[in-house]
mmCIF file of C-alpha atoms in Angstrom:
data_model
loop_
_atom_site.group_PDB
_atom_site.id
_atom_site.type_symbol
_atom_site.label_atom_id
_atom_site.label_comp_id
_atom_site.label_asym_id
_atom_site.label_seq_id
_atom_site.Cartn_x
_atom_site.Cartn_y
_atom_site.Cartn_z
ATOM 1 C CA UNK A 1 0.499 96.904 -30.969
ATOM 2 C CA UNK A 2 1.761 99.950 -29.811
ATOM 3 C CA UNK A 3 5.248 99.619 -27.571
ATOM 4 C CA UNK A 4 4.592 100.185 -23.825
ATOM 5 C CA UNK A 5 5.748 103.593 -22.933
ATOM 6 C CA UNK A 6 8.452 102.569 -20.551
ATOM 7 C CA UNK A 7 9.214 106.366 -19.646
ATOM 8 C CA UNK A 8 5.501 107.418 -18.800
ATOM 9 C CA UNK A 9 5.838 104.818 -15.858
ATOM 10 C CA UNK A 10 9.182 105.958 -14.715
ATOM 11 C CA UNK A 11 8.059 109.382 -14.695
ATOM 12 C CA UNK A 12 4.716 108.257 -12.575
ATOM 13 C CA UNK A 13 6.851 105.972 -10.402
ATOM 14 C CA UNK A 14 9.370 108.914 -9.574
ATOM 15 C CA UNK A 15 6.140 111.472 -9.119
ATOM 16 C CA UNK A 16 4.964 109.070 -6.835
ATOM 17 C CA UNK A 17 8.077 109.144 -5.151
ATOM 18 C CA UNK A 18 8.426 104.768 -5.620
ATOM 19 C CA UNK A 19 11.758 104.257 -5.352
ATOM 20 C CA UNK A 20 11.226 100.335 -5.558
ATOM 21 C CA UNK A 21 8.482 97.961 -7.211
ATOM 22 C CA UNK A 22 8.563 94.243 -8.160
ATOM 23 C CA UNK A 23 6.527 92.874 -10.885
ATOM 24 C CA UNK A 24 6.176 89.147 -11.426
ATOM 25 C CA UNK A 25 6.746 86.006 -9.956
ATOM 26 C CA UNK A 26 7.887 85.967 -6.314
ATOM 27 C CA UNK A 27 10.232 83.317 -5.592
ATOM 28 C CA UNK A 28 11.418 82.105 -2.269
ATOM 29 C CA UNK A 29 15.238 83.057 -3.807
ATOM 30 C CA UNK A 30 14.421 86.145 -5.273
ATOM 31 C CA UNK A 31 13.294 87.824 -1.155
ATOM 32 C CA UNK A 32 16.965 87.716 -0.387
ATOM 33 C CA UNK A 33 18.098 89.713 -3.654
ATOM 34 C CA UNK A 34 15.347 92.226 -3.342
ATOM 35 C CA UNK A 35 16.233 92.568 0.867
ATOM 36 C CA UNK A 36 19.773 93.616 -0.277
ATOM 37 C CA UNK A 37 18.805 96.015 -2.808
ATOM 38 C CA UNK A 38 16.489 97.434 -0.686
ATOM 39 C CA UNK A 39 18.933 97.578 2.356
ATOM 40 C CA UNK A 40 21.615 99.457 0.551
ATOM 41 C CA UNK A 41 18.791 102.062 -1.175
ATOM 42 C CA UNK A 42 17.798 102.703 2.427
ATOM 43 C CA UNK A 43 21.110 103.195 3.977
ATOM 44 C CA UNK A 44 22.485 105.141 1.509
ATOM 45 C CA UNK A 45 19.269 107.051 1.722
ATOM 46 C CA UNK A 46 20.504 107.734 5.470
ATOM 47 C CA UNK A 47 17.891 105.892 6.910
ATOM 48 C CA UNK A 48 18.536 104.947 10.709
ATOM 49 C CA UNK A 49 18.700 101.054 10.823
ATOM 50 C CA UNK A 50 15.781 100.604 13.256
ATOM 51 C CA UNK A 51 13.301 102.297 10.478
ATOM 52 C CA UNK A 52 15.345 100.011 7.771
ATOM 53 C CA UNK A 53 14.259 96.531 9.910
ATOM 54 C CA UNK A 54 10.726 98.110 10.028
ATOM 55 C CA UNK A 55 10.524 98.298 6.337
ATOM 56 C CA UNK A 56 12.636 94.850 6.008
ATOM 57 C CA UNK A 57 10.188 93.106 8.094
ATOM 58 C CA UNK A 58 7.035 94.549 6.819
ATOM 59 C CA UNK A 59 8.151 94.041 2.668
ATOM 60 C CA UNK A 60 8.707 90.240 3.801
ATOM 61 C CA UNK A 61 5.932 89.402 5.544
ATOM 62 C CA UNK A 62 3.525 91.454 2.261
ATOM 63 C CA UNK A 63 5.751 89.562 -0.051
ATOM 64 C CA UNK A 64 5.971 86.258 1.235
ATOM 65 C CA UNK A 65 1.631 86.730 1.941
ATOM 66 C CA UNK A 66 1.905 87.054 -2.208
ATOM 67 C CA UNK A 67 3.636 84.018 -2.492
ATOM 68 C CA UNK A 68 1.281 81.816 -0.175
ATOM 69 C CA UNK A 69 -1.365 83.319 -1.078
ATOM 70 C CA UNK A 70 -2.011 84.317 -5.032
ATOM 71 C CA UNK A 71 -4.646 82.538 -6.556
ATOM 72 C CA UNK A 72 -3.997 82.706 -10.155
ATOM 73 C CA UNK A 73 -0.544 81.526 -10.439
ATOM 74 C CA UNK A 74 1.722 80.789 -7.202
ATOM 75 C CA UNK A 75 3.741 83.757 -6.334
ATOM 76 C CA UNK A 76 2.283 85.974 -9.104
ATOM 77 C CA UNK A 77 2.019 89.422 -7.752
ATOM 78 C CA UNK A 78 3.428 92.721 -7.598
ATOM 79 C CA UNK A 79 5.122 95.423 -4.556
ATOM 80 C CA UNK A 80 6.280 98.706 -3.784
ATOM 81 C CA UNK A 81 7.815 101.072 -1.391
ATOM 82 C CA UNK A 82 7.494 104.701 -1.681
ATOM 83 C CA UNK A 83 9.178 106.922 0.107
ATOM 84 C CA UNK A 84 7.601 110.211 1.384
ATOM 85 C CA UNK A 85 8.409 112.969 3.638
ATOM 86 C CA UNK A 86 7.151 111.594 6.820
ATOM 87 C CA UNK A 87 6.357 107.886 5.772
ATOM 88 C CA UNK A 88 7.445 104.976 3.760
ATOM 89 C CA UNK A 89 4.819 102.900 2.785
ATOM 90 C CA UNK A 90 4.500 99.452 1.274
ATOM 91 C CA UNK A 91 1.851 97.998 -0.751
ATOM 92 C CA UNK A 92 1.446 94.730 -2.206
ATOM 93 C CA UNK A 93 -1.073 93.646 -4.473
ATOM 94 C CA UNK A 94 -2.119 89.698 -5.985
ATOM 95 C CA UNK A 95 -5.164 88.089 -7.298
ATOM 96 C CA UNK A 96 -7.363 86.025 -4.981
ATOM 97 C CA UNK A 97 -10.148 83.951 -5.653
ATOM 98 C CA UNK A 98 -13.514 85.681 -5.093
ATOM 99 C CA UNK A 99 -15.078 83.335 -2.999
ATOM 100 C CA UNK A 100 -12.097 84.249 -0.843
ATOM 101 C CA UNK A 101 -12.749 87.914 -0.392
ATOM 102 C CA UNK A 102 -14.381 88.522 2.179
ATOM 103 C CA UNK A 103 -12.793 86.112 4.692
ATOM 104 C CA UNK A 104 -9.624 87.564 4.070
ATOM 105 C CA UNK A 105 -11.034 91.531 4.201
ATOM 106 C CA UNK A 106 -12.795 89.985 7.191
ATOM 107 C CA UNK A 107 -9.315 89.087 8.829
ATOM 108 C CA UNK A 108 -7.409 92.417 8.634
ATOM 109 C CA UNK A 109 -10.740 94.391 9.360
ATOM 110 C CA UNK A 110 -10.415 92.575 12.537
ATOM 111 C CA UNK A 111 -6.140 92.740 12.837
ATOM 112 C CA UNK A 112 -6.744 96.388 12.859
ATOM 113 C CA UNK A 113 -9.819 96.907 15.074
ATOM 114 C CA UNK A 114 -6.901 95.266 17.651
ATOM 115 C CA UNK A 115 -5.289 97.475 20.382
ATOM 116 C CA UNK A 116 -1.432 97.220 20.627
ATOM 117 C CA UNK A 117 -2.282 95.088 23.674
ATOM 118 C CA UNK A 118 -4.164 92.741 21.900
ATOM 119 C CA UNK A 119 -2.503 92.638 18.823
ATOM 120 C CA UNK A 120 0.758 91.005 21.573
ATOM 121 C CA UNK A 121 -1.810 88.655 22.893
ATOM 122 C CA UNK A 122 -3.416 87.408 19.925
ATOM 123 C CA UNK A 123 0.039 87.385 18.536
ATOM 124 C CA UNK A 124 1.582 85.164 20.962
ATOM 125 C CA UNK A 125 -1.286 82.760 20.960
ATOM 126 C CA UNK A 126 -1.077 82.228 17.429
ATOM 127 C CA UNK A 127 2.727 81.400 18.160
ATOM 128 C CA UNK A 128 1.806 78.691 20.127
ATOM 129 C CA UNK A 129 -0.800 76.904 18.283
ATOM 130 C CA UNK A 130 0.239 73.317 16.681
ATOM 131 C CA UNK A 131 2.404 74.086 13.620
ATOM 132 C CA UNK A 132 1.404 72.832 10.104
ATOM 133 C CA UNK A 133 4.528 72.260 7.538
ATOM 134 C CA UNK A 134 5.061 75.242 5.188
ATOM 135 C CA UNK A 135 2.119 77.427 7.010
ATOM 136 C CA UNK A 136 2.008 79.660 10.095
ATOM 137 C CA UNK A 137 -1.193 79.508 10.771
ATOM 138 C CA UNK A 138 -3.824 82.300 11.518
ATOM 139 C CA UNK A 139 -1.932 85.450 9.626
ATOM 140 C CA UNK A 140 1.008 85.862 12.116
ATOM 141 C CA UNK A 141 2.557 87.468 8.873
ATOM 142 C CA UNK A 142 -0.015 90.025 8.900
ATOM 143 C CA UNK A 143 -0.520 90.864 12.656
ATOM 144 C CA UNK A 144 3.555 91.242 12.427
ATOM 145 C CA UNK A 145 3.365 93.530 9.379
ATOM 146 C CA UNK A 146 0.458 95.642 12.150
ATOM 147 C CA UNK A 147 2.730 95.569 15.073
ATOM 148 C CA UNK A 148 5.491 96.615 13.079
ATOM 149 C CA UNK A 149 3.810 99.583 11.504
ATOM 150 C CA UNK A 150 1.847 100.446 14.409
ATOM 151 C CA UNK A 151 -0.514 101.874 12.097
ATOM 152 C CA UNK A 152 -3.560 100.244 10.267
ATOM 153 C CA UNK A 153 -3.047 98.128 7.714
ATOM 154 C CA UNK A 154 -5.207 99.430 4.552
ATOM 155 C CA UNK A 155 -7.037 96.909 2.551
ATOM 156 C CA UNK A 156 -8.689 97.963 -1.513
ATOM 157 C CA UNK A 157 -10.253 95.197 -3.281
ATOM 158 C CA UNK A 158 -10.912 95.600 -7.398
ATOM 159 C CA UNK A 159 -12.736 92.853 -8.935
ATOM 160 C CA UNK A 160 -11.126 91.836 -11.824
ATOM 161 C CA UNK A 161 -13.286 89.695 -14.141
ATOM 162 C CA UNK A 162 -11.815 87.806 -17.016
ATOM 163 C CA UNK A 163 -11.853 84.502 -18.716
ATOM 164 C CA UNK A 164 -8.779 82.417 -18.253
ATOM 165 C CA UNK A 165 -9.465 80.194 -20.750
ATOM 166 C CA UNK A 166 -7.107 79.271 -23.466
ATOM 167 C CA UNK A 167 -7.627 77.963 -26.974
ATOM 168 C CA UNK A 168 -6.084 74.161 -25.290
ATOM 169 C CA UNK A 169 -8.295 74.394 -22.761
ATOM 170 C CA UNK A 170 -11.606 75.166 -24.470
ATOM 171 C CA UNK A 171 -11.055 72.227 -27.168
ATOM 172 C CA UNK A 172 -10.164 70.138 -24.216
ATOM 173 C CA UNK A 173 -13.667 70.842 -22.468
ATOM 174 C CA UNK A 174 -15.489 70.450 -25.898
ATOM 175 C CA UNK A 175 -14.511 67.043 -25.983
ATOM 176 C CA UNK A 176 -14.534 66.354 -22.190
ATOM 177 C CA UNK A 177 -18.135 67.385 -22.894
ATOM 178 C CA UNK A 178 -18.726 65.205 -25.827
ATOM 179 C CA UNK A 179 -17.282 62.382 -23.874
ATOM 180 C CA UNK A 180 -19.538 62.884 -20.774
ATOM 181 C CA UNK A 181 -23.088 63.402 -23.230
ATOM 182 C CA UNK A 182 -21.560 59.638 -24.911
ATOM 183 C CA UNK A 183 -21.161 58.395 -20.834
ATOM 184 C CA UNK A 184 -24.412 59.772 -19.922
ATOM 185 C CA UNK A 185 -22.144 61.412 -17.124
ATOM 186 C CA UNK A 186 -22.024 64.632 -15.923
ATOM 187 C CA UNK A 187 -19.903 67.421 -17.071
ATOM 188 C CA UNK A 188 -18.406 68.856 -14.093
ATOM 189 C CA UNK A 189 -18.826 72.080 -12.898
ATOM 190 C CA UNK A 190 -16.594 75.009 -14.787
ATOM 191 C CA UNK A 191 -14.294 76.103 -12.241
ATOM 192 C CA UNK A 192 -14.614 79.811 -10.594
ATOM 193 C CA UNK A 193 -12.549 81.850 -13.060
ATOM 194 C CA UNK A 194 -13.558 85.421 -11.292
ATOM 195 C CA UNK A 195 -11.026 87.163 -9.430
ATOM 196 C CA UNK A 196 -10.552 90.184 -7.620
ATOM 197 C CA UNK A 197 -7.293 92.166 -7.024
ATOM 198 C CA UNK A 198 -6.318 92.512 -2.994
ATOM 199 C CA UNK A 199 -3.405 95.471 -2.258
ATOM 200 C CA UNK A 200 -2.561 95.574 1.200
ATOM 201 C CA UNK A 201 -0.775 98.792 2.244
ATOM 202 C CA UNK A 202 1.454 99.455 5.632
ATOM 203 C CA UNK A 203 2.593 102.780 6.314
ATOM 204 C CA UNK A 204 5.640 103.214 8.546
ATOM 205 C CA UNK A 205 6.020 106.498 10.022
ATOM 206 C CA UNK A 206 9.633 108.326 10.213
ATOM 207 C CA UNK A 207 11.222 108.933 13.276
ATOM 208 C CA UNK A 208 11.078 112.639 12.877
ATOM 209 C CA UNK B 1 25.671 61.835 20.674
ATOM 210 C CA UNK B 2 26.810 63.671 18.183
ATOM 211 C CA UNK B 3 26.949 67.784 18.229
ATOM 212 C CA UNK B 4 24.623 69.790 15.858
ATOM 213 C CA UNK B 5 26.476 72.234 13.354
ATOM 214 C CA UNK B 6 24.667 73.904 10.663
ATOM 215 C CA UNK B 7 26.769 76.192 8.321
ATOM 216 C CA UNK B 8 24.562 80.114 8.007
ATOM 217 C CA UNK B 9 23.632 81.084 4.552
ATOM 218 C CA UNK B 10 21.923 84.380 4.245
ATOM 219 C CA UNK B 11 18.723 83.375 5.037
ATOM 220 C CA UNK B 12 19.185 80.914 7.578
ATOM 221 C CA UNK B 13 20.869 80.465 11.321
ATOM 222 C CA UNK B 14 24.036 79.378 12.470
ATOM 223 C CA UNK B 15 23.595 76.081 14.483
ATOM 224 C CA UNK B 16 26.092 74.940 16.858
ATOM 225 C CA UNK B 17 24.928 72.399 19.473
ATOM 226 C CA UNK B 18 27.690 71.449 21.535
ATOM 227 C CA UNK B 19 27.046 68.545 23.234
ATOM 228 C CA UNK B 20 30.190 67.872 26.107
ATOM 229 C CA UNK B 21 29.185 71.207 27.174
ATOM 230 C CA UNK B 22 25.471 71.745 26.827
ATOM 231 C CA UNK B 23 26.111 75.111 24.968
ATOM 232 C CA UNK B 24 23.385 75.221 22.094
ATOM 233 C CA UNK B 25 23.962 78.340 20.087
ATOM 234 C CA UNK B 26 21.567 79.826 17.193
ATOM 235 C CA UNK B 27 22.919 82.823 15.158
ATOM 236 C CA UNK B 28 21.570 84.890 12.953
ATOM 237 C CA UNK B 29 18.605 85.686 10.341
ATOM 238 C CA UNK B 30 15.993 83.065 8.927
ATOM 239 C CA UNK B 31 13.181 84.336 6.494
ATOM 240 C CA UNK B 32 13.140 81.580 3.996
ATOM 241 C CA UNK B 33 9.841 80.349 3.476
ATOM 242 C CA UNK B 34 11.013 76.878 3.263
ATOM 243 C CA UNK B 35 12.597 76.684 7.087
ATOM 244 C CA UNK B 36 10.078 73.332 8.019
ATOM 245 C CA UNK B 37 12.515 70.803 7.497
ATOM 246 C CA UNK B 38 15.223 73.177 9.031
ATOM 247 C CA UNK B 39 13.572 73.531 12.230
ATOM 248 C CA UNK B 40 11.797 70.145 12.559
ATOM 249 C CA UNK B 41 15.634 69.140 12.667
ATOM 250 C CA UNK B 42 16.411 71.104 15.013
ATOM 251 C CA UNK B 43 13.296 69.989 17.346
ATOM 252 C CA UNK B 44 14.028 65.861 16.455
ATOM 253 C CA UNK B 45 17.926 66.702 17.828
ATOM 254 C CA UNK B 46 16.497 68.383 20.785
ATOM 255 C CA UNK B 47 14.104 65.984 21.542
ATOM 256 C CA UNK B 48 16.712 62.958 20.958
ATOM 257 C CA UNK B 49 19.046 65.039 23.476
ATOM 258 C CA UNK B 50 16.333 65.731 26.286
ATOM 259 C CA UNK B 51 15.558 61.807 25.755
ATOM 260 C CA UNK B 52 19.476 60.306 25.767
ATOM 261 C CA UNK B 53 21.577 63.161 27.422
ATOM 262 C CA UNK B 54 18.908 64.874 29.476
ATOM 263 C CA UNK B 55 22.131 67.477 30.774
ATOM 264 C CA UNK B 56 21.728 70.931 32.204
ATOM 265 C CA UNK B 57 21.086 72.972 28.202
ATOM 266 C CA UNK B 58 22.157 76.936 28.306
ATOM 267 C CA UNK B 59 20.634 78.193 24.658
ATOM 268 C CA UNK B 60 22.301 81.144 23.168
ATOM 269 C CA UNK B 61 20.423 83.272 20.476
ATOM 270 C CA UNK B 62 21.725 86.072 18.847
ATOM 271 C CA UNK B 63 19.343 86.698 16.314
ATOM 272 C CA UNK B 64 19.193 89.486 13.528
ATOM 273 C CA UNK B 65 16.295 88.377 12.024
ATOM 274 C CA UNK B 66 13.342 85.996 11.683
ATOM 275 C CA UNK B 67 10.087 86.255 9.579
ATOM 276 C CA UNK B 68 7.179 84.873 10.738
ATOM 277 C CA UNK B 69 7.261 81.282 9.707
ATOM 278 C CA UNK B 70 10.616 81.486 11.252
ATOM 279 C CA UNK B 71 9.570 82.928 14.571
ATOM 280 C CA UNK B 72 6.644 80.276 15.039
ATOM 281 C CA UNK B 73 9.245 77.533 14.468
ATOM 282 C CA UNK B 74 11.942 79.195 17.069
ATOM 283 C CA UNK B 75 8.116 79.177 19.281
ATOM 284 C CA UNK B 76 7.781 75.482 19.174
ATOM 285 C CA UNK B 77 11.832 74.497 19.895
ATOM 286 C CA UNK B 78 11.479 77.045 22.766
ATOM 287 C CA UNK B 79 8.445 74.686 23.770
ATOM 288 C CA UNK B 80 10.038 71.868 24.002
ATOM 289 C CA UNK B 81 12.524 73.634 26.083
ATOM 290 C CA UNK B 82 9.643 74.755 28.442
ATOM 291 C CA UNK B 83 8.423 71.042 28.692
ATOM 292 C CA UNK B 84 12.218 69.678 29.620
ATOM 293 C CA UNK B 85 12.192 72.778 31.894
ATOM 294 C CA UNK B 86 8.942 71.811 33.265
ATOM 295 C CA UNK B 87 9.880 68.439 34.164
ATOM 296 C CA UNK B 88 12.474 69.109 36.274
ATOM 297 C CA UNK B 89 15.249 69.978 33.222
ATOM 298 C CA UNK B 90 18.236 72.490 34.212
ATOM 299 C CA UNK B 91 18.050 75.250 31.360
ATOM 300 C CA UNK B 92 18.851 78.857 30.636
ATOM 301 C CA UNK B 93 18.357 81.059 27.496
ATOM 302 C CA UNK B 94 20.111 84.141 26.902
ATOM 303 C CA UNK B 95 18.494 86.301 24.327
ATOM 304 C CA UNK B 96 20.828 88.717 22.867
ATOM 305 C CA UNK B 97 20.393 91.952 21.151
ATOM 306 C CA UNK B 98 22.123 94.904 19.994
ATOM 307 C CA UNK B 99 20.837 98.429 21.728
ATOM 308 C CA UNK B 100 17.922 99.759 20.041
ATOM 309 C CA UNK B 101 17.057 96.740 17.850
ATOM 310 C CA UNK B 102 13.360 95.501 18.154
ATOM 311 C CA UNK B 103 14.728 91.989 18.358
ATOM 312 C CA UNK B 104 14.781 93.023 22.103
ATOM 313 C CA UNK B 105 10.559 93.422 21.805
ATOM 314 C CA UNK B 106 10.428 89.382 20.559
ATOM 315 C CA UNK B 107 13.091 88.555 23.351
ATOM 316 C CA UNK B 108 10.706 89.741 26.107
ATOM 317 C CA UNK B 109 7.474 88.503 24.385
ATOM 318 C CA UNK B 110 9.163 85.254 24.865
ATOM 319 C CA UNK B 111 10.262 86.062 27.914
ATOM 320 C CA UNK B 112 6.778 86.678 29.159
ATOM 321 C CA UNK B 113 5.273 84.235 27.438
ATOM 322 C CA UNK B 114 7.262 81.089 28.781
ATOM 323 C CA UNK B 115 8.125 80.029 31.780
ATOM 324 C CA UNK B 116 11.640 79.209 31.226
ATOM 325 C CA UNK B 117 14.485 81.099 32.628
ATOM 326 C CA UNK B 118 15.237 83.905 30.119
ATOM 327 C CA UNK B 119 17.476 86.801 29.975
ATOM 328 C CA UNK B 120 18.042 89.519 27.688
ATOM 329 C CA UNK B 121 21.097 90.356 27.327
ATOM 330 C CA UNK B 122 22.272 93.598 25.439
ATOM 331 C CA UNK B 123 25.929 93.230 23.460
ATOM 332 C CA UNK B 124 27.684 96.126 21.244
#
């Protein structure tokens, strides 16, 4: 197998003008490492620090949605901020169960059908509601990410089908099955192994 | 009762809640996704206070930062607040911020939001 051609994606991520993407596991220790890195870039960059918070704000709530949210394997996922001449813009992508799809495409169709008005109110509301341990409830990460941005937040959904299976696994089922035909039982149900790929991107417009 | 003191680390607040005086202070930035346990301790002090002290509170924040797990949790302290407030409780927040910083927007969201007496207060 052929190496992976390390320069041919620094050259695209440079073209692209990416000056920073994450690949891998997200980690509730790793957001504070990346935040630095990505404060300093942006300050030395010149960047005024209101623009910086934007950017801070929005990476954490995409990145932190990764981590709650991938299906596959917790916290699997990858992000990116490019930097353009009038806009910065963030995009995160992870796997999510299809049966998922289109309740989540559902909610930020909706997020971004909201005025700025009503993006406060439903906002607020969701603040209020009881709190569960470990979960905000109702996307506040996302209608954040909106009201930061002020713009909408863009939503492309690849269906990624492939069998998760491993060797273990497979010889494990064989005999589950075996077992089950000897019980006179029924072999349960394989579970859903289709996925599709969600990226969410924010733009955030310079001050210009 | 005992005051409150929690040591920042980078990712979450300075807590000093003095008792004698009634000063609670919160300082800082909080975006860990694990904050639960950090603010349910926070609301079990507050509640233990309202329910064995029951003195006039003034709540200082100076945040920096929160994410949104973070903000909901600050939502439900300020709640209780609201309810000691409510029922006849002597309390004041002052929300500060540094000029130009859009922790001034979530100041007067709050502000509008509850009815507790809150000012935002703008500090170099």
């Amino acid at each position: 197998m052929e190496n992976y051609n390390l320069f041919d994606h620094y050259s695209k991520m440079k073209e692209k003008n990416i000056f920073f993407i994450f690949n891998g596991l997200f980690s509730d220790s790793l957001f504070s490492a990346l935040m630095q890195n990505i404060q300093t870039v942006l300050s030395e960059k010149g960047e005024e620090p209101g623009i910086i918070k934007k950017i801070f704000s929005v990476f954490i709530e995409l990145a932190q949605n990764i981590y709650l949210y991938s299906a596959e394997e917790k916290g699997d996922g990858i992000i990116l901020i490019e930097d353009h001449k009038n806009f910065y813009r963030i995009s995160a992508g992870n796997l999510i169960k299809n049966t998922e799809v289109c309740s989540f495409k559902n909610k930020i169709d909706a997020i971004n059908m909201l005025s700025k008005k009503e993006l406060r109110e439903l906002y607020l509301k969701k603040l209020k509601s009881p709190s569960e341990p470990g979960k905000t409830g109702g996307n506040i990460g996302l209608l954040i990410a909106a009201r930061k941005s002020g713009n909408p937040i863009d939503i492309n959904i690849c269906p990624v089908k492939r069998d998760a299976e491993t060797l273990k696994n497979r010889i494990f089922n064989l005999l589950f099955s075996l077992f089950c035909n000897l019980k006179k039982t029924k072999f349960p149900k394989a579970p859903n192994k289709n996925w599709s790929f969600v990226e969410l991107s924010v733009r955030i417009d310079k001050n210009i | 009762m005992e005051n409150f003191i929690l040591e920042p680390t980078e990712k979450t607040l300075k807590i000093n809640f003095n008792v004698p005086k009634g000063i609670f202070e919160m300082e800082g930035s909080s975006y860990s996704e694990n904050t639960w346990q950090f603010f349910q301790s926070l609301n079990v002090w507050l509640r233990r206070y309202i329910a064995e002290v029951g003195n006039p509170i003034t709540l200082n924040l100076k945040i920096n930062y929160l994410n949104s797990t973070s903000t909901k949790y600050l939502m439900d302290f300020l709640l209780i607040l609201e309810e000691f407030y409510e029922n006849g409780g002597k309390v004041k927040v002052n929300w500060y911020y540094e000029e130009g910083d859009d922790i001034q927007e979530m100041g007067e969201d709050f502000a509008a939001d509850l009815n507790l007496p809150l000012d935002l207060i703008v500090y170099d």
